[in-house]
PDB file of C-alpha atoms in Angstrom:
ATOM      1  CA  MET S  22    -149.667  51.405 -37.455  1.00 83.00           C
ATOM      2  CA  ASP S  23    -147.267  53.057 -34.660  1.00 94.00           C
ATOM      3  CA  ARG S  24    -144.604  51.234 -33.049  1.00 93.00           C
ATOM      4  CA  ARG S  25    -146.541  50.679 -29.553  1.00 94.00           C
ATOM      5  CA  SER S  26    -149.415  48.972 -31.613  1.00 95.00           C
ATOM      6  CA  LYS S  27    -146.959  47.029 -33.653  1.00 96.00           C
ATOM      7  CA  LEU S  28    -145.027  46.042 -30.463  1.00 96.00           C
ATOM      8  CA  ILE S  29    -148.501  45.179 -28.614  1.00 96.00           C
ATOM      9  CA  GLU S  30    -149.416  43.078 -31.782  1.00 97.00           C
ATOM     10  CA  ILE S  31    -146.035  40.700 -31.454  1.00 97.00           C
ATOM     11  CA  LEU S  32    -146.429  40.442 -27.982  1.00 97.00           C
ATOM     12  CA  LYS S  33    -150.094  39.140 -28.342  1.00 96.00           C
ATOM     13  CA  THR S  34    -148.773  36.821 -31.310  1.00 96.00           C
ATOM     14  CA  VAL S  35    -145.729  35.706 -29.267  1.00 95.00           C
ATOM     15  CA  THR S  36    -147.491  35.228 -25.847  1.00 95.00           C
ATOM     16  CA  LYS S  37    -150.863  33.886 -27.674  1.00 94.00           C
ATOM     17  CA  GLN S  38    -152.831  36.387 -25.250  1.00 94.00           C
ATOM     18  CA  ASP S  39    -155.256  38.705 -26.301  1.00 93.00           C
ATOM     19  CA  THR S  40    -154.674  40.670 -23.199  1.00 92.00           C
ATOM     20  CA  LEU S  41    -151.061  42.221 -21.788  1.00 93.00           C
ATOM     21  CA  PRO S  42    -150.389  44.063 -18.373  1.00 94.00           C
ATOM     22  CA  ALA S  43    -149.901  47.594 -18.028  1.00 95.00           C
ATOM     23  CA  PRO S  44    -147.057  49.348 -20.290  1.00 96.00           C
ATOM     24  CA  GLY S  45    -144.745  49.292 -16.784  1.00 96.00           C
ATOM     25  CA  ASP S  46    -145.825  45.868 -16.010  1.00 97.00           C
ATOM     26  CA  SER S  47    -143.226  42.864 -15.506  1.00 97.00           C
ATOM     27  CA  LEU S  48    -144.216  40.298 -18.651  1.00 96.00           C
ATOM     28  CA  PHE S  49    -141.847  37.626 -16.927  1.00 96.00           C
ATOM     29  CA  ASP S  50    -143.638  38.114 -13.390  1.00 96.00           C
ATOM     30  CA  SER S  51    -147.091  38.518 -15.252  1.00 94.00           C
ATOM     31  CA  GLY S  52    -146.022  34.917 -16.532  1.00 94.00           C
ATOM     32  CA  LEU S  53    -146.688  35.988 -20.350  1.00 94.00           C
ATOM     33  CA  LEU S  54    -142.854  35.659 -20.987  1.00 95.00           C
ATOM     34  CA  ASP S  55    -140.365  33.151 -20.172  1.00 93.00           C
ATOM     35  CA  SER S  56    -136.925  32.559 -21.299  1.00 90.00           C
ATOM     36  CA  PHE S  57    -138.272  30.322 -23.779  1.00 92.00           C
ATOM     37  CA  ALA S  58    -140.241  33.135 -25.226  1.00 94.00           C
ATOM     38  CA  LEU S  59    -137.898  35.179 -24.935  1.00 94.00           C
ATOM     39  CA  PRO S  60    -135.958  34.354 -28.275  1.00 94.00           C
ATOM     40  CA  ASP S  61    -139.310  34.155 -30.431  1.00 95.00           C
ATOM     41  CA  LEU S  62    -139.838  37.647 -29.141  1.00 96.00           C
ATOM     42  CA  VAL S  63    -136.257  39.104 -30.083  1.00 96.00           C
ATOM     43  CA  SER S  64    -136.762  37.124 -33.634  1.00 96.00           C
ATOM     44  CA  ALA S  65    -140.132  38.939 -34.177  1.00 97.00           C
ATOM     45  CA  LEU S  66    -139.013  42.444 -32.706  1.00 97.00           C
ATOM     46  CA  GLU S  67    -135.815  42.297 -35.235  1.00 96.00           C
ATOM     47  CA  GLN S  68    -137.911  41.114 -38.561  1.00 97.00           C
ATOM     48  CA  GLU S  69    -140.582  43.652 -37.894  1.00 96.00           C
ATOM     49  CA  PHE S  70    -138.060  46.400 -36.855  1.00 95.00           C
ATOM     50  CA  SER S  71    -135.481  45.341 -39.217  1.00 95.00           C
ATOM     51  CA  ILE S  72    -132.949  45.374 -36.416  1.00 95.00           C
ATOM     52  CA  GLN S  73    -130.380  43.031 -35.174  1.00 95.00           C
ATOM     53  CA  ILE S  74    -130.194  42.351 -31.492  1.00 96.00           C
ATOM     54  CA  PRO S  75    -126.866  40.930 -30.292  1.00 95.00           C
ATOM     55  CA  ASP S  76    -126.682  37.717 -28.259  1.00 92.00           C
ATOM     56  CA  ALA S  77    -125.382  39.686 -25.380  1.00 93.00           C
ATOM     57  CA  ASP S  78    -128.712  41.870 -25.339  1.00 93.00           C
ATOM     58  CA  LEU S  79    -130.584  38.839 -24.510  1.00 90.00           C
ATOM     59  CA  ASN S  80    -131.079  39.533 -21.332  1.00 90.00           C
ATOM     60  CA  PRO S  81    -134.483  39.635 -19.895  1.00 91.00           C
ATOM     61  CA  ARG S  82    -134.269  42.824 -18.104  1.00 92.00           C
ATOM     62  CA  LYS S  83    -134.272  44.237 -21.048  1.00 94.00           C
ATOM     63  CA  PHE S  84    -137.180  42.890 -22.040  1.00 96.00           C
ATOM     64  CA  ASP S  85    -139.167  42.937 -19.141  1.00 96.00           C
ATOM     65  CA  SER S  86    -142.102  45.517 -20.174  1.00 97.00           C
ATOM     66  CA  ILE S  87    -143.474  46.695 -23.133  1.00 97.00           C
ATOM     67  CA  GLU S  88    -141.719  50.507 -21.745  1.00 97.00           C
ATOM     68  CA  ARG S  89    -138.414  48.714 -21.337  1.00 97.00           C
ATOM     69  CA  ILE S  90    -138.715  46.998 -24.903  1.00 97.00           C
ATOM     70  CA  GLU S  91    -139.719  50.410 -26.393  1.00 96.00           C
ATOM     71  CA  GLU S  92    -136.561  51.777 -24.936  1.00 96.00           C
ATOM     72  CA  TYR S  93    -134.580  49.304 -25.980  1.00 96.00           C
ATOM     73  CA  LEU S  94    -135.766  49.892 -29.693  1.00 95.00           C
ATOM     74  CA  ASP S  95    -135.151  53.719 -29.298  1.00 94.00           C
ATOM     75  CA  SER S  96    -131.382  52.790 -28.071  1.00 93.00           C
ATOM     76  CA  ARG S  97    -131.265  50.628 -31.689  1.00 85.00           C
ATOM     77  CA  ASN S  98    -132.311  53.405 -33.558  1.00 73.00           C
TER      78      ASN S  98
END
């Protein structure tokens, strides 16, 4: 499974939704994510991709869309 597929599965689990917006669309504006779901998303990303995400990076803007999450993951590797 490629990284985007893994990411989509994580988002589906965290949001409890089967469908997600387009990769460039906001997960927050769509109502799928909010400040309460962000820590769950970050925890799942840390576990799946074996990374540590510092508290300073817990900015919704960094995790606003599938594309932004991928960019963030690229910056961590």
